[in-house]
Short mmCIF file of C-alpha atoms in Angstrom, two decimals:
data_model
loop_
_atom_site.label_atom_id
_atom_site.label_comp_id
_atom_site.label_asym_id
_atom_site.label_seq_id
_atom_site.Cartn_x
_atom_site.Cartn_y
_atom_site.Cartn_z
CA MET A 9 6.06 -15.49 -6.79
CA HIS A 10 4.57 -13.60 -4.22
CA ILE A 11 2.22 -10.54 -4.82
CA THR A 12 1.36 -8.14 -2.02
CA LEU A 13 -1.21 -5.23 -2.38
CA ALA A 14 0.39 -2.09 -1.22
CA PRO A 15 -0.68 0.34 1.27
CA MET A 16 -2.02 3.59 -0.21
CA GLU A 17 -3.35 6.25 2.34
CA GLY A 18 -6.71 7.19 1.41
CA VAL A 19 -7.11 4.92 -1.46
CA VAL A 20 -6.72 1.17 -0.60
CA ASP A 21 -8.94 1.07 2.38
CA HIS A 22 -10.68 -2.04 3.64
CA LEU A 23 -13.37 -1.90 1.11
CA MET A 24 -10.72 -1.76 -2.00
CA ARG A 25 -8.87 -4.62 -0.15
CA ASP A 26 -11.88 -6.55 0.06
CA MET A 27 -12.93 -6.04 -3.75
CA LEU A 28 -9.21 -6.43 -5.24
CA THR A 29 -8.38 -9.47 -3.30
CA GLU A 30 -11.69 -11.14 -4.43
CA VAL A 31 -10.57 -10.20 -8.00
CA GLY A 32 -7.75 -12.46 -6.92
CA GLY A 33 -3.81 -13.16 -7.37
CA PHE A 34 -2.76 -11.31 -4.21
CA ASP A 35 -0.91 -13.47 -1.23
CA LEU A 36 -0.84 -10.48 1.38
CA CYS A 37 -2.32 -7.15 1.65
CA VAL A 38 -0.80 -4.09 4.03
CA THR A 39 -3.06 -1.41 5.47
CA GLU A 40 -2.81 2.13 5.50
CA PHE A 41 -0.69 3.33 8.26
CA VAL A 42 -1.43 3.83 11.83
CA ARG A 43 0.39 6.97 12.89
CA ILE A 44 1.97 6.46 16.43
CA VAL A 45 3.13 9.30 18.54
CA ASP A 46 3.36 8.82 22.06
CA GLN A 47 0.80 6.28 23.19
CA LEU A 48 -0.46 2.97 22.93
CA MET A 49 -3.51 3.36 20.51
CA PRO A 50 -6.90 2.44 21.52
CA LYS A 51 -8.12 -0.87 19.99
CA ARG A 52 -10.79 1.08 18.15
CA VAL A 53 -8.30 2.66 16.12
CA PHE A 54 -6.80 -0.77 14.70
CA TYR A 55 -10.30 -2.12 14.06
CA ARG A 56 -11.07 1.22 12.18
CA ILE A 57 -7.84 1.05 9.88
CA CYS A 58 -8.31 -2.98 9.62
CA PRO A 59 -11.58 -4.16 10.09
CA GLU A 60 -10.23 -7.60 8.91
CA LEU A 61 -9.02 -8.01 12.36
CA HIS A 62 -12.78 -9.03 13.18
CA ASN A 63 -12.12 -11.82 10.59
CA GLN A 64 -8.98 -13.16 12.32
CA GLY A 65 -6.94 -10.65 10.20
CA PHE A 66 -8.05 -11.96 6.62
CA THR A 67 -10.18 -10.44 3.83
CA SER A 68 -13.45 -12.12 3.05
CA SER A 69 -11.80 -13.89 0.34
CA GLY A 70 -9.30 -15.34 2.84
CA VAL A 71 -6.07 -13.26 2.13
CA PRO A 72 -3.93 -12.29 5.20
CA VAL A 73 -3.71 -8.63 6.02
CA LYS A 74 -0.91 -6.84 8.05
CA VAL A 75 -1.09 -3.51 9.64
CA GLN A 76 1.50 -0.86 8.97
CA LEU A 77 2.60 1.41 11.82
CA LEU A 78 4.36 4.99 11.15
CA GLY A 79 6.20 6.95 13.56
CA GLN A 80 9.43 7.69 15.22
CA HIS A 81 9.58 6.70 18.70
CA PRO A 82 10.92 2.85 19.08
CA VAL A 83 9.14 2.31 22.29
CA TRP A 84 5.66 3.17 21.34
CA LEU A 85 6.16 1.70 17.97
CA ALA A 86 6.72 -1.64 19.82
CA GLU A 87 3.96 -1.28 22.18
CA ASN A 88 1.48 -0.72 19.08
CA ALA A 89 3.17 -3.47 17.19
CA TYR A 90 2.40 -6.02 19.73
CA ARG A 91 -1.26 -4.84 20.21
CA ALA A 92 -1.69 -5.14 16.63
CA VAL A 93 -0.56 -8.50 16.38
CA GLU A 94 -2.56 -9.45 19.66
CA LEU A 95 -5.63 -8.31 17.76
CA GLY A 96 -4.94 -10.65 14.97
CA SER A 97 -2.74 -8.73 12.40
CA HIS A 98 -0.58 -11.00 10.42
CA GLY A 99 2.78 -9.64 11.42
CA VAL A 100 3.36 -5.99 11.21
CA ASP A 101 5.07 -3.64 8.77
CA LEU A 102 7.12 -0.39 9.30
CA ASN A 103 6.64 2.70 7.09
CA PHE A 104 9.76 4.34 6.10
CA GLY A 105 8.53 5.43 2.82
CA CYS A 106 5.69 7.83 3.03
CA PRO A 107 6.51 11.17 1.12
CA ALA A 108 3.72 13.34 2.56
CA LYS A 109 4.98 16.58 3.77
CA THR A 110 2.72 16.84 7.04
CA VAL A 111 4.12 13.43 7.89
CA ASN A 112 7.63 14.07 7.31
CA LYS A 113 7.36 17.15 9.17
CA SER A 114 6.41 15.15 12.30
CA LYS A 115 9.59 13.00 11.71
CA GLY A 116 7.37 10.12 10.23
CA GLY A 117 7.99 8.13 6.97
CA ALA A 118 10.60 8.91 4.44
CA VAL A 119 12.36 11.65 6.64
CA LEU A 120 13.74 8.77 8.76
CA LEU A 121 15.75 7.75 5.86
CA ARG A 122 18.18 10.49 6.77
CA GLU A 123 18.88 8.52 10.18
CA PRO A 124 19.97 4.76 9.75
CA GLU A 125 20.61 4.52 13.43
CA THR A 126 17.01 5.69 14.34
CA ILE A 127 15.50 3.34 11.90
CA PHE A 128 17.65 0.38 13.28
CA GLN A 129 16.48 1.37 16.94
CA ILE A 130 12.75 1.42 15.69
CA VAL A 131 13.29 -2.05 13.85
CA SER A 132 15.13 -3.53 16.64
CA ALA A 133 12.42 -2.50 19.39
CA VAL A 134 9.48 -3.78 17.25
CA ARG A 135 11.14 -7.16 16.64
CA LYS A 136 11.98 -7.49 20.32
CA ALA A 137 8.31 -6.83 21.26
CA VAL A 138 6.61 -9.08 18.57
CA PRO A 139 6.29 -12.63 19.04
CA ASN A 140 8.98 -14.80 17.04
CA ASP A 141 6.38 -16.33 15.10
CA GLN A 142 5.06 -12.95 13.89
CA LEU A 143 7.01 -11.69 10.78
CA VAL A 144 8.20 -7.85 10.99
CA SER A 145 8.62 -6.19 7.78
CA ALA A 146 9.55 -2.89 6.66
CA LYS A 147 8.87 -0.40 3.59
CA MET A 148 11.36 2.08 2.56
CA ARG A 149 12.40 4.10 -0.48
CA LEU A 150 15.96 4.51 -2.07
CA GLY A 151 16.35 7.64 -0.02
CA PHE A 152 15.08 11.11 1.21
CA GLU A 153 17.16 13.68 -1.17
CA ASP A 154 19.26 10.96 -2.90
CA THR A 155 20.33 7.26 -2.70
CA SER A 156 23.62 7.95 -0.54
CA LEU A 157 22.24 6.13 2.55
CA ALA A 158 20.07 3.32 0.57
CA ILE A 159 22.16 0.62 1.36
CA ALA A 160 22.99 1.74 4.95
CA ASN A 161 19.09 2.02 5.59
CA ALA A 162 18.64 -1.25 3.95
CA GLN A 163 21.39 -2.74 6.38
CA ALA A 164 20.23 -0.93 9.36
CA ILE A 165 16.62 -2.79 8.96
CA ALA A 166 18.07 -6.28 8.28
CA ASP A 167 20.68 -6.02 11.09
CA ALA A 168 17.89 -4.89 13.64
CA GLY A 169 16.17 -8.21 12.70
CA ALA A 170 13.43 -7.48 9.93
CA ASP A 171 12.24 -10.59 8.25
CA SER A 172 11.71 -8.92 4.99
CA LEU A 173 11.81 -5.50 3.22
CA VAL A 174 9.92 -3.74 0.60
CA ILE A 175 11.80 -1.20 -1.55
CA HIS A 176 10.02 1.31 -3.52
CA ALA A 177 12.57 2.11 -6.26
CA ARG A 178 12.34 6.04 -6.00
CA THR A 179 13.38 8.55 -3.34
CA LYS A 180 11.34 10.93 -1.68
CA VAL A 181 12.11 13.72 -3.90
CA ASP A 182 10.91 11.64 -6.75
CA GLY A 183 7.82 11.23 -5.53
CA TYR A 184 5.74 9.01 -8.05
CA LYS A 185 7.36 10.44 -11.32
CA PRO A 186 8.76 7.69 -13.39
CA PRO A 187 11.00 5.91 -13.88
CA ALA A 188 11.42 3.75 -10.99
CA TYR A 189 15.07 2.70 -10.38
CA TRP A 190 14.74 -1.16 -10.17
CA ASP A 191 18.32 -1.63 -10.61
CA TRP A 192 18.92 0.02 -7.36
CA ILE A 193 17.15 -2.44 -5.80
CA ALA A 194 19.50 -5.00 -6.94
CA LYS A 195 22.38 -3.27 -5.55
CA ILE A 196 20.70 -3.10 -2.05
CA LYS A 197 19.59 -6.83 -2.25
CA ARG A 198 23.45 -7.82 -2.68
CA ALA A 199 24.29 -5.88 0.46
CA VAL A 200 21.46 -7.48 2.82
CA ASN A 201 20.84 -11.05 3.70
CA ILE A 202 16.74 -10.79 3.95
CA PRO A 203 14.15 -11.11 1.41
CA ILE A 204 13.59 -8.17 -0.89
CA VAL A 205 10.04 -7.07 -2.38
CA ALA A 206 10.34 -4.77 -5.37
CA ASN A 207 7.79 -1.85 -5.78
CA GLY A 208 7.10 1.04 -7.89
CA GLU A 209 5.66 1.67 -11.50
CA ILE A 210 4.66 -1.75 -12.35
CA TRP A 211 1.54 -1.19 -14.72
CA ASN A 212 1.36 -4.46 -16.60
CA GLY A 213 2.84 -7.65 -17.21
CA LEU A 214 5.84 -6.24 -19.33
CA ASP A 215 6.55 -4.07 -16.24
CA ALA A 216 6.60 -6.83 -13.86
CA TYR A 217 8.93 -8.77 -16.10
CA ASN A 218 11.38 -6.03 -16.34
CA CYS A 219 11.10 -4.87 -12.78
CA ARG A 220 11.95 -8.56 -11.59
CA LEU A 221 14.77 -8.85 -14.03
CA GLN A 222 16.22 -5.57 -12.96
CA SER A 223 15.76 -5.94 -9.43
CA GLN A 224 16.78 -9.63 -9.23
CA CYS A 225 13.68 -10.04 -7.00
CA GLU A 226 11.16 -12.79 -7.44
CA ASN A 227 8.43 -10.93 -5.32
CA ILE A 228 6.71 -7.73 -6.12
CA MET A 229 4.30 -5.05 -4.40
CA LEU A 230 1.68 -3.55 -6.62
CA GLY A 231 -0.10 -0.04 -5.66
CA ARG A 232 -1.41 2.17 -8.29
CA GLY A 233 -0.92 -0.58 -11.00
CA ALA A 234 -3.60 -2.73 -9.26
CA LEU A 235 -6.19 0.26 -9.19
CA ALA A 236 -5.61 0.89 -12.95
CA MET A 237 -6.07 -2.58 -13.97
CA PRO A 238 -7.96 -4.51 -11.28
CA ASN A 239 -7.00 -7.88 -12.14
CA LEU A 240 -3.14 -7.02 -12.56
CA ALA A 241 -1.82 -9.69 -10.13
CA HIS A 242 -3.56 -12.45 -12.57
CA VAL A 243 -2.31 -10.65 -15.62
CA ILE A 244 1.39 -10.97 -14.14
CA ARG A 245 0.91 -14.33 -12.43
CA ASN A 246 -1.23 -16.14 -14.97
CA ALA A 247 -0.82 -14.19 -18.27
CA GLN A 248 -4.40 -13.22 -17.91
CA ALA A 249 -5.75 -10.64 -20.52
CA ALA A 250 -6.71 -7.26 -18.83
CA MET A 251 -10.18 -7.19 -17.43
CA PRO A 252 -12.70 -6.06 -19.81
CA TRP A 253 -14.37 -2.60 -19.27
CA GLU A 254 -17.78 -3.88 -18.74
CA HIS A 255 -16.49 -6.00 -15.73
CA VAL A 256 -14.49 -3.06 -14.37
CA LYS A 257 -17.95 -1.24 -14.70
CA THR A 258 -19.47 -3.85 -12.34
CA LEU A 259 -16.73 -3.33 -9.98
CA LEU A 260 -17.36 0.44 -9.94
CA VAL A 261 -20.89 -0.33 -9.11
CA ARG A 262 -20.03 -2.74 -6.40
CA TYR A 263 -17.73 -0.43 -4.85
CA SER A 264 -20.27 2.29 -5.03
CA GLY A 265 -22.42 -0.05 -2.81
CA TYR A 266 -19.82 -0.46 -0.54
CA GLU A 267 -19.02 3.25 0.04
CA LEU A 268 -22.61 4.64 -0.05
CA TYR A 269 -23.80 2.35 2.62
CA GLY A 270 -20.56 2.00 4.76
CA ASP A 271 -18.89 4.28 7.21
CA LYS A 272 -17.18 6.49 4.45
CA GLY A 273 -20.25 7.55 2.47
CA LYS A 274 -19.44 11.09 2.59
CA TYR A 275 -15.82 10.57 0.86
CA TYR A 276 -17.60 8.65 -2.03
CA PRO A 277 -17.74 11.13 -4.85
CA ASN A 278 -13.69 11.95 -4.23
CA ARG A 279 -13.18 8.38 -3.93
CA ILE A 280 -14.96 7.21 -7.08
CA LYS A 281 -13.33 10.04 -9.11
CA GLN A 282 -9.77 9.19 -7.86
CA TRP A 283 -10.21 5.59 -8.97
CA LEU A 284 -11.54 6.55 -12.32
CA GLY A 285 -8.25 8.66 -12.78
CA TYR A 286 -6.26 5.31 -12.21
CA LEU A 287 -8.54 3.31 -14.42
CA SER A 288 -8.04 5.94 -17.04
CA ARG A 289 -4.51 5.04 -17.70
CA GLN A 290 -5.70 1.62 -19.02
CA TYR A 291 -9.25 2.24 -20.11
CA PRO A 292 -10.41 5.20 -22.23
CA GLN A 293 -13.91 4.69 -21.22
CA ALA A 294 -12.66 5.48 -17.56
CA GLU A 295 -11.61 8.88 -18.91
CA GLU A 296 -15.07 9.32 -20.51
CA LEU A 297 -16.98 8.33 -17.66
CA PHE A 298 -14.86 10.60 -15.29
CA MET A 299 -15.79 13.74 -17.62
CA GLU A 300 -19.34 12.89 -17.16
CA ILE A 301 -19.42 12.82 -13.27
CA ARG A 302 -16.63 15.24 -12.61
CA ALA A 303 -18.99 18.17 -11.94
CA LEU A 304 -21.57 15.95 -9.96
CA LYS A 305 -21.44 16.15 -6.20
CA LYS A 306 -24.28 14.00 -4.90
CA SER A 307 -23.44 10.41 -4.68
CA GLU A 308 -26.71 8.92 -6.04
CA GLU A 309 -26.22 11.02 -9.26
CA ILE A 310 -22.87 9.61 -9.75
CA LEU A 311 -24.10 5.98 -9.26
CA LEU A 312 -26.76 6.54 -11.88
CA GLN A 313 -24.26 7.68 -14.29
CA ILE A 314 -21.82 4.77 -13.77
CA GLN A 315 -24.77 2.42 -14.35
CA SER A 316 -26.12 4.10 -17.58
#
C-alpha cells in the first residue's frame, strides 16, 4: 500500500508536511497548487510553495514531494511542469479537482471536468514536456454537477499519458459533505489502464479498509483525516493506536514554533484554530482547547494556553 499526503490549499503547507511526514507512514506528499495563467512562473514561486526543492525535493524526514499545478492553458502548464521537475520536484501533479469558486470562475480546477478534451490537451502537453523518467499524475473529482463525465474524464487523463490518477470520490457540488462514493472509483478503475489512488472521507482505519474494498484500489491519499489524527497513516498501515492527546499537544507546540518564527507567522492564530477544528473530530480535548483560545488574537497568548 502506498499512502500519499494530500494537497490542501492554505492547510497543508511545507510546515505541516514536514511535521506529518516526521510522524511517519507517508510515501509521498503533493504540494498546494501553483496557479498557472499565461507565463512561466519565476523560480521563487516554486521555492515558496515547495521549500523542499532546496533539499532535492524531500521533506526533512526523506519523503519525496511533488509539485501540483492548476490552470487551463496546456502550453503554459507544460512550460511550468518542466520547470518544476528541473528544480527538483518528484514528478508533477495536475489539479482537476479544486472546488473553490474563485478558481473555477477562472476556469481552473474542477470546472474543467466539464471538458474532457481540454483535460486531454493539458495532460498530453505536460506529459510531452516532462522527461520520461518523471511521473505525471492528475487529481480529479467525480465530476462538476454530476458523474456523467467521470469515466470520460478519467479516460482522457489516461489516454493523454498520465502515469497515475487520484480520484476524490465526490463531485464539485458535493464539496466535502459525506459520504464519499468510493464505489464510483471502482467503476472508473475498470475503464482505464493506469494506477488509481482513492481519496475522500478516510478518517480512521475502518474507513481506509472500506475505501480500499469498495474502490478496489490498493493505494490511498489522506487529507483532512491526517489533520484530525496525525498518525493516521500508521493507524492504517500498521494498526497503530491513535496518537495520545499529550503527543498531539507536543505537535501543536512544535507547529506553533514553526509558524511563529517562520515566514507565515501572521497567519498563525487562524492556522492553529483551523487545525484544532480538524483535531476536534477525534479528540474532545481539542474542542476544549479551541474554546479557550477562539477569542485570542495574539500568537503568544495562544501558545501559552496550549502549553498550560
